[in-house]
């Protein structure tokens, strides 16, 4: 039976509820003020226990995004050369017909695998987000797009160690006695968690930040530990070494609730703090102090950022870090454990979203990091080249590595490119057809979170701006144009909501789409944060039911979760993985390129979204690269100089910010700015590699060697 949701008066006035759509752990609940069908402002919901009444520099003026004069409001057809950004409005019917005829032409000439979807998380809504186009492209038999931008490697590692468990309620951090924030710039990227950390800190907890950069979050910590990028695995292995050799374990917890302590103890032999000092640049005594304090102060918490996975050994780094809470019994109490992404608590029916069974067996898979190669014919293998591309929920020109090749590919006159967008992004500039995409205030969706334990219903507050449609509606229209008749292509959004979750699951007990329409959001049916310690007595969802230092899932364990692969229905025998954590060093410096490049998130943008909007551009300022004073002096670079940062992939031109807030040997250039904002028309992904990390095909954005010179 389909849930009937009460109608919203889209042309009226009053206050409406919404949930922030962005790919961010905070998933904020918002109240929207509407005047005669026009949204005039958004505010953070003061009753939502995680949002607590505040939004952020990105979303505070969301209505400026919704009504921006730059919004794409009708379908557009290219009217100039490729990439010229010249378009003319066309009707929906004409645009759909043109897309269908081109897709059919490519399928007839080259086969369906010559079409590739490219998408990520413009919205993270359950309906309109990651998997919204999967049924359509699975049915088509198009090349499967592997999307491992974010947390794929960390998730693979985490599940190998702990199983798919939420593990920690982020709100329980108020009870922590020791908090290690490891590769996460919380004040910029997970702002709404900070008040919980600050409360713990006021209560006497020590807050430690492990990061090559002394950023906004590190500045508020009690102890900032600068580290060489990509060497966190060495730090974690040395912490394990100190904890086991000095007898700092919670022996009863280890005995009853973990597997593999003997093997782990043997593995960390020789991984002394002195050894780790040479890898990480952190003094051995500091490593000892960190391990001792972390073990002694219970409950202790580790918050890893997604950035922890983005280097050659990112997966094994997460494997090593995940041993720590089990060793010291941190799981025993609320406020202890490892906080990664508690998404696992939400009973999402990923299979129903992706419909992998619609696609032919053994359809070709291309990882999006290889988009540039795929478009320029440098793929290898014997499948067809890519002749049509459809981009939605993503801006690959800015977010994908190997930017120059991506641009060269998009510039191909023979490539038919469709983009669904709110704005003419650096990618949409290269489209043949652009479809206008709705904003969150114009669409219906159910929102999970990867940073708290509340589910939310986002109902539309205003009518569509121009002819914009939600992604679900776009794919209904495209499916009709292609003649696809399966039920999933005619389901209404309400029907999709029913199918998207296991509403009978215990976590949703007492919660239905109808109750959410009343309340806007609800805490999953779990113990309250001050009683939430799901692993106080073990009970991990692993093969052994214990925390696995020695992983039973290691044979064939290097898999990519199906949700990142259009719901893979093929058996995916992954490569075998060492069942014990180990250290994989980052790419070393070499003569030509002596500096490590990292490209974390911008404070004022969300990935590349908002990179075109005035308020956020003002906050972000001109794109810059942070350089340590000694590295700057070696290269005769002064603060504010224009510099060329280059390697074998390409170069970017940015302003140098010379500051001791970045570790020596490291260059930090945030991602997110659009090409037009930069001097060389290239952004940092022009010098980022396409290589995978060791697990889950995670990216290696923070494992890049570069050199810098004055431009
Ligand atoms: N303002 C803002 N917020 C965002 C986003 C955004 O674009 N802007 N994006 C959202 C998304 S999609 C994500 S995935 C999250 C990501 O949020 P985070 O996980 O916080 O990711 P980053 O900002 O990439 O990097 C965090 C920190 O890791 C550090 N770092 C880089 N390499 C290393 C390393 O090898 N070791 C250590 N210890 N530290 C390292 C960087 O210096 C940086 O301070 O943020 C979300 N929130
Ligand atoms: N160098 C470097 N590169 C990175 C990262 C890094 O740290 N460093 N981080 C990586 C990470 S963690 C992530 S998550 C990815 C993010 O990569 P993306 O998910 O591609 O992020 P955005 O750049 O925000 O692009 C999303 C686009 O979707 C559009 N959009 C928003 N809502 C909708 C909608 O409802 N429908 C449609 N059709 N479009 C919509 C927005 O306007 C925007 O242009 O970037 C990755 N790239
Ligand atoms: Mo991300």
CSV table of C-alpha atoms and ligand atoms in Angstrom, one decimal, residues 23-25 58 150 182-186 188-190 210-213 215 227-232 305-308 310-311 450 598-607 668 671 702, ligand 1:
chain,number,residue,atom,x,y,z
A,23,UNK,CA,26.8,15.5,1.1
A,24,UNK,CA,27.8,16.3,4.7
A,25,UNK,CA,27.6,14.3,7.9
A,58,UNK,CA,27.2,27.3,2.9
A,150,UNK,CA,34.2,9.0,-0.6
A,182,UNK,CA,42.1,12.3,13.1
A,183,UNK,CA,42.2,13.8,9.6
A,184,UNK,CA,39.0,15.8,10.1
A,185,UNK,CA,38.6,19.5,10.0
A,186,UNK,CA,35.5,19.4,12.0
A,188,UNK,CA,34.7,23.3,8.5
A,189,UNK,CA,33.3,19.8,7.5
A,190,UNK,CA,31.3,18.5,10.4
A,210,UNK,CA,46.2,14.7,14.2
A,211,UNK,CA,46.6,16.6,11.0
A,212,UNK,CA,49.4,18.1,8.8
A,213,UNK,CA,47.6,21.4,9.0
A,215,UNK,CA,43.4,24.5,10.8
A,227,UNK,CA,51.9,14.5,10.9
A,228,UNK,CA,53.4,13.8,7.4
A,229,UNK,CA,50.5,13.0,5.0
A,230,UNK,CA,49.8,9.3,4.5
A,231,UNK,CA,51.8,8.1,7.5
A,232,UNK,CA,48.9,7.7,10.0
A,305,UNK,CA,37.6,12.1,8.9
A,306,UNK,CA,37.0,10.7,5.4
A,307,UNK,CA,40.4,12.2,4.5
A,308,UNK,CA,42.2,9.4,6.4
A,310,UNK,CA,43.0,9.2,0.7
A,311,UNK,CA,46.5,7.8,0.3
A,450,UNK,CA,26.2,9.7,7.9
A,598,UNK,CA,46.9,17.6,0.1
A,599,UNK,CA,43.6,19.0,-1.2
A,600,UNK,CA,41.1,19.1,1.6
A,601,UNK,CA,37.6,20.6,1.6
A,602,UNK,CA,37.0,24.4,1.4
A,603,UNK,CA,35.4,26.0,4.4
A,604,UNK,CA,32.8,27.9,2.3
A,605,UNK,CA,32.0,25.4,-0.4
A,606,UNK,CA,30.6,21.9,-0.3
A,607,UNK,CA,32.8,20.1,-2.7
A,668,UNK,CA,47.8,22.4,1.1
A,671,UNK,CA,39.4,21.7,-3.6
A,702,UNK,CA,46.4,13.3,-0.5
B,1,LIG,N1,32.9,23.1,4.4
B,1,LIG,C1,32.8,21.8,3.8
B,1,LIG,N2,32.3,20.8,4.5
B,1,LIG,C2,32.2,19.6,4.0
B,1,LIG,C3,32.6,19.4,2.6
B,1,LIG,C4,33.1,20.5,1.9
B,1,LIG,O1,33.5,20.4,0.7
B,1,LIG,N3,33.2,21.7,2.5
B,1,LIG,N4,32.5,18.1,2.1
B,1,LIG,C5,31.8,17.1,2.8
B,1,LIG,C6,32.3,15.7,2.3
B,1,LIG,S1,31.8,15.1,0.9
B,1,LIG,C7,33.2,15.1,3.1
B,1,LIG,S2,33.8,13.6,2.5
B,1,LIG,C8,33.6,15.5,4.4
B,1,LIG,C9,35.1,15.4,4.5
B,1,LIG,O2,35.6,16.0,5.6
B,1,LIG,P1,37.0,15.7,6.2
B,1,LIG,O3,37.1,14.3,6.5
B,1,LIG,O4,37.2,16.7,7.3
B,1,LIG,O5,37.9,15.9,5.0
B,1,LIG,P2,39.0,17.0,4.4
B,1,LIG,O6,38.5,18.4,4.6
B,1,LIG,O7,39.3,16.5,3.0
B,1,LIG,O8,40.3,16.7,5.2
B,1,LIG,C10,40.3,16.8,6.7
B,1,LIG,C11,41.7,17.1,7.2
B,1,LIG,O9,42.5,16.0,6.9
B,1,LIG,C12,43.8,16.5,6.7
B,1,LIG,N5,44.6,15.5,6.0
B,1,LIG,C13,44.9,15.4,4.7
B,1,LIG,N6,45.7,14.3,4.5
B,1,LIG,C14,46.0,13.8,5.7
B,1,LIG,C15,46.7,12.7,6.2
B,1,LIG,O10,47.4,12.0,5.4
B,1,LIG,N7,46.8,12.4,7.5
B,1,LIG,C16,46.1,13.2,8.4
B,1,LIG,N8,46.1,12.9,9.7
B,1,LIG,N9,45.4,14.3,8.0
B,1,LIG,C17,45.3,14.5,6.7
B,1,LIG,C18,43.6,17.8,6.0
B,1,LIG,O11,44.7,18.7,6.4
B,1,LIG,C19,42.3,18.3,6.6
B,1,LIG,O12,42.5,19.2,7.7
B,1,LIG,O13,33.3,16.9,4.6
B,1,LIG,C20,31.9,17.2,4.2
B,1,LIG,N10,31.7,18.5,4.7
